[in-house]
Amino acid sequence: MQVFTCLALVLSVATAFYLPGVSPHDYKEGELVEMKVNKLDSIQTQLPYDYYSLPFCKPSEVTEASENLGEILAGDMIENSNYKLMMKKDETCKLLCKKTYTNEDLALFEEKIKQEYSVNWIVDNMPAATTYLLMTEDGDNEKTEEVVYQKGFFLGFVGQAEEANTKQGVAYINNHVKLMLSYHEDPKAFSGARIVGFQVEAYSHSYANYVGEAKPPQCVFSSHQPVSGELSEAEKTIFFTYDVIWLPSAIRWASRWDLYLKMTNSEIHWFSILNSIMIVLFLTGTIAMILIRTLNKDFARYNDLELTDEERAEETGWKLIHSEVFRPPAYGSMFAVLVGTGCQILAMVFMTLLFACLGFLSPANRGGLMTAFLLLFVFAGMLAGYFSTRVYKMFNLLNWRRNTLVTSLFFPGIVFAIFFLLNLVVWGEHSSGAVPFGTLVALLVLWFGISVPLVYFGSFCAMKRDAIEFPVRVNNIPRLMPTVRPFYNHPVVATAIAGVLPFGAVSIELFFIMSSVWMHQFYYVFGILAIVFVILIITVAEVCVMLIYSQLCYEDYHWWWRSFIMGSGSALYLFGYSVLYFFTKLEISKFTSSLLFFGYMFLASFTFWIMTGTIGYFACYFFIRKIYGSIKID
């Protein structure tokens, strides 16, 4: 019980603590609070657009905020706006602008509304959020209400026959917003007020009766503002209005993100942890009861000095292939490249999770997570070069410079090529998600200017070390293997078996991660994710060791590639799950959006394939070294 209590404390710290990333701004009463606009995005198309790509009320001079690498890759485009907010000064029915639109302009609004685009605004580095009440039911059938925060607010809605004051299929724009800003004051700690919350309620109000006036006298609902269907000239004139409400709050500035990042469905997250732990306990128990006991018997029999020559000649099992088990595999150079790349990816994931759990990747620092992934991958290139060359040298291969070059180019080259092609598709849609040419050049500079030299440096360090020596010698002539083996030792069957349990250990948390990426939800439970990652490593290692031991017992010594491929079996399930997620959770119908989804999920699955394959290889390598180093060879 104490163990689980400590675990809960660690997770609570890891999920709730973070470094905000920016210093607080103390506003004086009446001081101007700048509101910025960000991209328009949609879970239906997955294509972000610049806010002013639609004919909204625009400042006389649009200024784009400076953005980091992660923000650019995410398609963010932060710009100034005409909204005027004064600290602690409430406003009612304030006019932003009055615009008369053409049919072409209204068609732009209609298209984005029907594609369920959301609007994203920012105040004091806080994103606008819409609140919803989530009804939950406990074991006693008692219903409780939970407030859930969702990024942004819908641009509009499509009328339904059963909805009052709307027409079926007509698009209505949300042209009136209620801006609710929470602030915290503490005269003993600081002077002024700090913004700790930003919520938006959006409404559609038609002011067709006031077209001849400079502004509507009041923002009272009479009917919705349509942007499609048969519109009168008066309905083509749209007033954009807003209310401002300042609300005092007891929430401190350092904790203002907690409401956004509050872990919803916490029971499911804990069930994910419990599910993963049970899988690990099952595997560990199986290995302890079967594998270790069997190995002890093998060690006792193989090391028995009283065996006669005839009894030794009748021996079967993994000892018979001691002179073959460390025979270098075919395509050893490619194998070394994959192992080196896997070490690079493992280091990137481990360091990213570490920084996230410590709070250095706060959501207040937009784009920080993506930037961390890129930079950590680049600097982990040294590990790729080191481990790739160590494995390459272990196989007694000679052309290490060529191997180093392939290591530095193989995985980044595939990722960049697919990313570039997908970026061309996004660019063709005129989306703000298209990475500009200058950023592509910056990525190439990171790759060839930093990553490639670090790969060569790591390779050079590995070449200075002596080659790894095996505990047993390798025969010059390969031994023939038995042709009959159990069906579960077939490579395809073994890979399918090996991937089930590791995928099952991460499947629940994977759902929340994919919802965060593709459904634009908040995700910040990196403490739980770190534990699931450790469980994944243990599960992959134990499954691979069991299956490779079974293979060796049937005198099949081709384990190098088999350990890597079996270890990466869960990546196939990951891609299969992404296909299921696409058809059951998303409503994407556009070909371009579908291409983006499957393109990026292929890259994610390919990365996962290399990472888990490397885990499987290292687990089997150390296991085989251990067992063959523990027997006496004549």
XYZ file of C-alpha atoms in Angstrom, residues 219-531:
313
model
C -26.929 42.745 -28.123
C -30.204 40.973 -27.423
C -30.880 37.789 -29.342
C -33.660 37.939 -31.916
C -32.410 35.523 -34.563
C -29.175 33.881 -35.733
C -26.837 35.458 -38.296
C -26.850 33.323 -41.472
C -24.018 33.272 -44.019
C -25.628 30.893 -46.513
C -28.993 30.384 -48.171
C -31.115 33.150 -49.629
C -29.949 36.310 -47.861
C -31.365 39.781 -48.050
C -29.025 42.739 -48.493
C -29.496 43.581 -44.812
C -28.440 40.049 -43.775
C -25.229 40.415 -45.780
C -24.150 43.168 -43.368
C -22.699 41.616 -40.228
C -21.991 43.360 -36.939
C -19.166 41.812 -34.880
C -19.699 42.609 -31.190
C -18.296 41.468 -27.878
C -18.777 41.665 -24.129
C -15.927 41.781 -21.635
C -16.399 40.466 -18.109
C -13.621 40.560 -15.519
C -13.929 38.005 -12.719
C -11.810 37.934 -9.530
C -10.250 34.534 -8.855
C -8.430 32.809 -6.021
C -6.320 30.843 -8.508
C -2.684 31.879 -8.359
C -0.767 32.740 -11.502
C 1.564 29.723 -11.189
C -1.465 27.405 -11.156
C -3.502 29.018 -13.906
C -2.885 26.194 -16.385
C -4.180 23.535 -13.998
C -7.789 23.950 -15.142
C -6.773 23.451 -18.766
C -4.579 20.471 -17.988
C -6.883 18.838 -15.481
C -6.774 15.096 -16.044
C -10.217 14.048 -17.214
C -11.220 10.391 -17.034
C -8.573 9.876 -14.360
C -9.965 6.423 -13.587
C -9.171 5.338 -17.137
C -5.585 6.578 -16.832
C -5.161 4.649 -13.596
C -6.749 1.613 -15.222
C -4.146 1.980 -17.985
C -1.368 1.869 -15.399
C -2.939 -1.100 -13.605
C -3.469 -2.922 -16.898
C 0.161 -2.397 -17.897
C 1.483 -3.464 -14.483
C -0.583 -6.656 -14.591
C 0.872 -7.504 -18.005
C 4.407 -6.992 -16.672
C 3.707 -9.091 -13.566
C 2.272 -11.852 -15.744
C 5.307 -11.877 -18.005
C 7.768 -11.667 -15.139
C 6.027 -14.491 -13.320
C 6.042 -16.619 -16.448
C 9.760 -16.054 -16.949
C 10.495 -16.748 -13.290
C 8.525 -20.012 -13.228
C 9.376 -21.397 -16.645
C 12.386 -19.774 -18.209
C 14.642 -19.489 -15.165
C 13.751 -22.960 -13.888
C 14.396 -24.445 -17.323
C 17.686 -22.587 -17.629
C 18.869 -23.847 -14.261
C 18.241 -27.407 -15.416
C 20.086 -26.677 -18.659
C 23.071 -25.231 -16.791
C 23.194 -28.233 -14.467
C 23.097 -30.694 -17.393
C 25.499 -28.844 -19.688
C 28.062 -28.259 -16.914
C 27.919 -31.811 -15.554
C 31.509 -33.056 -15.676
C 30.468 -36.695 -15.175
C 28.659 -37.000 -18.503
C 30.139 -39.603 -20.846
C 31.108 -38.827 -24.436
C 28.044 -40.713 -25.690
C 25.739 -38.679 -23.450
C 27.349 -35.453 -24.616
C 26.878 -36.506 -28.242
C 23.156 -36.966 -27.597
C 22.716 -33.480 -26.205
C 20.075 -31.279 -27.784
C 18.979 -27.711 -27.290
C 20.595 -24.339 -27.329
C 24.059 -25.515 -26.222
C 24.578 -27.355 -29.519
C 24.585 -24.098 -31.470
C 27.121 -22.338 -29.217
C 29.521 -22.110 -32.151
C 26.844 -20.553 -34.385
C 24.826 -18.280 -32.157
C 27.135 -15.282 -32.556
C 27.594 -15.683 -36.291
C 27.124 -12.209 -37.869
C 23.760 -11.833 -39.619
C 23.118 -11.055 -43.246
C 22.958 -7.344 -44.008
C 24.895 -6.599 -40.836
C 25.537 -3.010 -41.885
C 21.797 -2.278 -42.171
C 21.231 -3.951 -38.833
C 23.859 -1.717 -37.228
C 22.232 1.362 -38.759
C 18.828 0.448 -37.309
C 20.239 -0.276 -33.849
C 22.142 3.017 -33.807
C 19.037 4.925 -34.912
C 16.960 3.128 -32.287
C 19.365 4.258 -29.564
C 19.035 7.815 -30.846
C 15.225 7.645 -30.725
C 15.243 6.047 -27.264
C 17.470 8.814 -25.934
C 15.211 11.467 -27.483
C 12.044 9.970 -25.958
C 13.642 9.411 -22.548
C 15.030 12.945 -22.273
C 11.786 14.501 -23.549
C 9.741 12.636 -20.948
C 12.238 13.590 -18.265
C 12.054 17.293 -19.118
C 8.255 17.113 -19.391
C 7.889 15.439 -15.993
C 10.177 18.062 -14.440
C 7.980 20.768 -15.942
C 10.380 22.296 -18.444
C 7.963 21.718 -21.348
C 5.087 23.804 -20.048
C 2.163 24.407 -22.424
C 2.729 28.101 -21.711
C 5.746 27.701 -23.961
C 3.885 26.922 -27.174
C 5.826 24.699 -29.525
C 8.216 23.730 -26.738
C 7.456 20.012 -26.956
C 8.028 19.840 -30.713
C 11.191 21.932 -30.435
C 12.492 19.649 -27.672
C 11.854 16.550 -29.789
C 13.816 17.987 -32.697
C 16.774 19.329 -30.742
C 17.124 16.248 -28.546
C 17.022 14.014 -31.623
C 19.700 16.113 -33.289
C 22.025 16.046 -30.280
C 21.396 12.335 -29.728
C 23.022 11.740 -33.110
C 26.261 11.053 -31.254
C 24.636 7.975 -29.671
C 23.448 6.802 -33.086
C 26.980 6.942 -34.471
C 28.487 5.312 -31.386
C 26.167 2.307 -31.091
C 25.907 1.778 -34.830
C 29.674 1.569 -35.144
C 29.994 -0.651 -32.057
C 27.605 -3.178 -33.602
C 29.218 -2.781 -37.035
C 32.675 -3.421 -35.589
C 31.349 -6.392 -33.592
C 30.444 -8.035 -36.911
C 34.043 -7.565 -38.139
C 32.940 -5.299 -40.963
C 35.481 -2.827 -42.280
C 33.885 0.112 -44.101
C 32.829 2.043 -40.983
C 32.808 5.431 -42.734
C 30.147 4.259 -45.162
C 28.154 2.788 -42.285
C 28.358 6.102 -40.424
C 27.144 8.022 -43.465
C 24.149 5.692 -43.874
C 23.372 6.012 -40.148
C 23.314 9.797 -40.374
C 21.128 9.836 -43.495
C 18.824 6.803 -43.353
C 16.120 7.641 -40.789
C 16.265 11.458 -41.053
C 16.236 11.139 -44.849
C 13.080 9.011 -44.889
C 11.317 11.292 -42.396
C 12.324 14.469 -44.226
C 11.328 13.082 -47.643
C 7.832 12.081 -46.470
C 7.450 15.309 -44.498
C 8.462 17.353 -47.540
C 5.927 15.585 -49.773
C 3.159 16.057 -47.196
C 4.188 19.688 -46.842
C 3.731 20.156 -50.604
C 0.199 18.799 -50.246
C -0.522 21.209 -47.371
C 1.019 24.075 -49.347
C -1.310 23.232 -52.236
C -4.258 23.743 -49.869
C -2.919 27.231 -48.947
C -2.887 26.197 -45.304
C -0.854 27.957 -42.605
C 0.341 24.466 -41.661
C 2.647 24.501 -44.682
C 6.193 24.909 -43.394
C 7.866 27.865 -45.148
C 11.024 27.436 -47.187
C 13.176 29.205 -44.590
C 12.131 26.724 -41.905
C 12.929 23.807 -44.217
C 16.401 25.269 -44.675
C 16.729 25.563 -40.881
C 15.813 21.871 -40.521
C 18.447 20.948 -43.096
C 21.020 23.026 -41.212
C 20.159 21.159 -37.989
C 20.503 17.876 -39.849
C 23.690 18.402 -41.844
C 25.271 21.071 -39.662
C 24.820 19.449 -36.250
C 23.360 15.936 -36.403
C 25.637 14.480 -39.111
C 28.881 15.750 -37.482
C 27.720 14.376 -34.120
C 27.026 10.983 -35.711
C 30.571 10.954 -37.086
C 31.955 12.013 -33.711
C 30.132 9.171 -31.960
C 31.335 6.741 -34.604
C 34.908 7.939 -34.190
C 34.699 7.372 -30.422
C 33.398 3.836 -30.997
C 36.213 3.035 -33.438
C 38.778 3.930 -30.779
C 37.442 1.165 -28.556
C 38.262 -2.526 -28.907
C 35.731 -4.707 -30.699
C 33.220 -6.565 -28.551
C 34.311 -10.140 -27.881
C 31.828 -12.995 -27.688
C 31.898 -15.563 -24.859
C 32.139 -18.419 -27.396
C 33.908 -18.879 -30.718
C 32.163 -18.978 -34.093
C 32.806 -21.850 -36.515
C 34.027 -21.099 -40.004
C 31.400 -23.376 -41.588
C 27.735 -22.725 -40.721
C 25.797 -25.541 -39.063
C 22.694 -26.909 -40.741
C 19.482 -26.127 -38.902
C 16.545 -28.515 -38.392
C 13.817 -28.022 -40.973
C 10.978 -28.895 -38.599
C 10.010 -26.350 -35.959
C 6.841 -25.394 -34.092
C 4.409 -23.074 -35.825
C 4.878 -20.416 -33.142
C 8.562 -20.131 -34.071
C 7.689 -19.064 -37.593
C 8.842 -15.426 -38.045
C 5.384 -14.109 -38.967
C 3.600 -15.914 -36.122
C 6.295 -15.025 -33.593
C 6.183 -11.342 -34.594
C 2.384 -11.297 -34.256
C 2.615 -12.909 -30.797
C 5.427 -10.613 -29.675
C 3.496 -7.460 -30.556
C 0.257 -8.215 -28.698
C 1.315 -7.718 -25.077
C 3.480 -4.585 -25.558
C 0.704 -2.948 -27.567
C -1.847 -3.950 -24.938
C 0.304 -2.275 -22.293
C 0.202 1.101 -24.076
C -3.105 0.933 -25.965
C -5.210 2.884 -23.453
C -2.727 5.721 -23.107
C -2.261 5.668 -26.872
C -5.934 6.596 -27.278
C -5.469 9.767 -25.215
C -2.304 10.709 -27.101
C -4.016 10.325 -30.468
C -7.014 12.300 -29.209
C -4.633 15.057 -28.163
C -3.010 15.155 -31.602
C -5.993 14.622 -33.888
C -8.879 15.877 -31.732
C -6.961 18.980 -30.529
C -7.346 18.161 -26.839
C -5.073 19.075 -23.945
C -2.650 16.338 -22.818
C -0.196 16.821 -19.996
C -0.109 13.586 -17.979
C 3.534 12.932 -18.743
C 4.061 11.267 -15.360
C 1.717 8.449 -16.313
C 3.152 8.368 -19.835
C 6.681 7.939 -18.435
C 5.570 4.946 -16.365
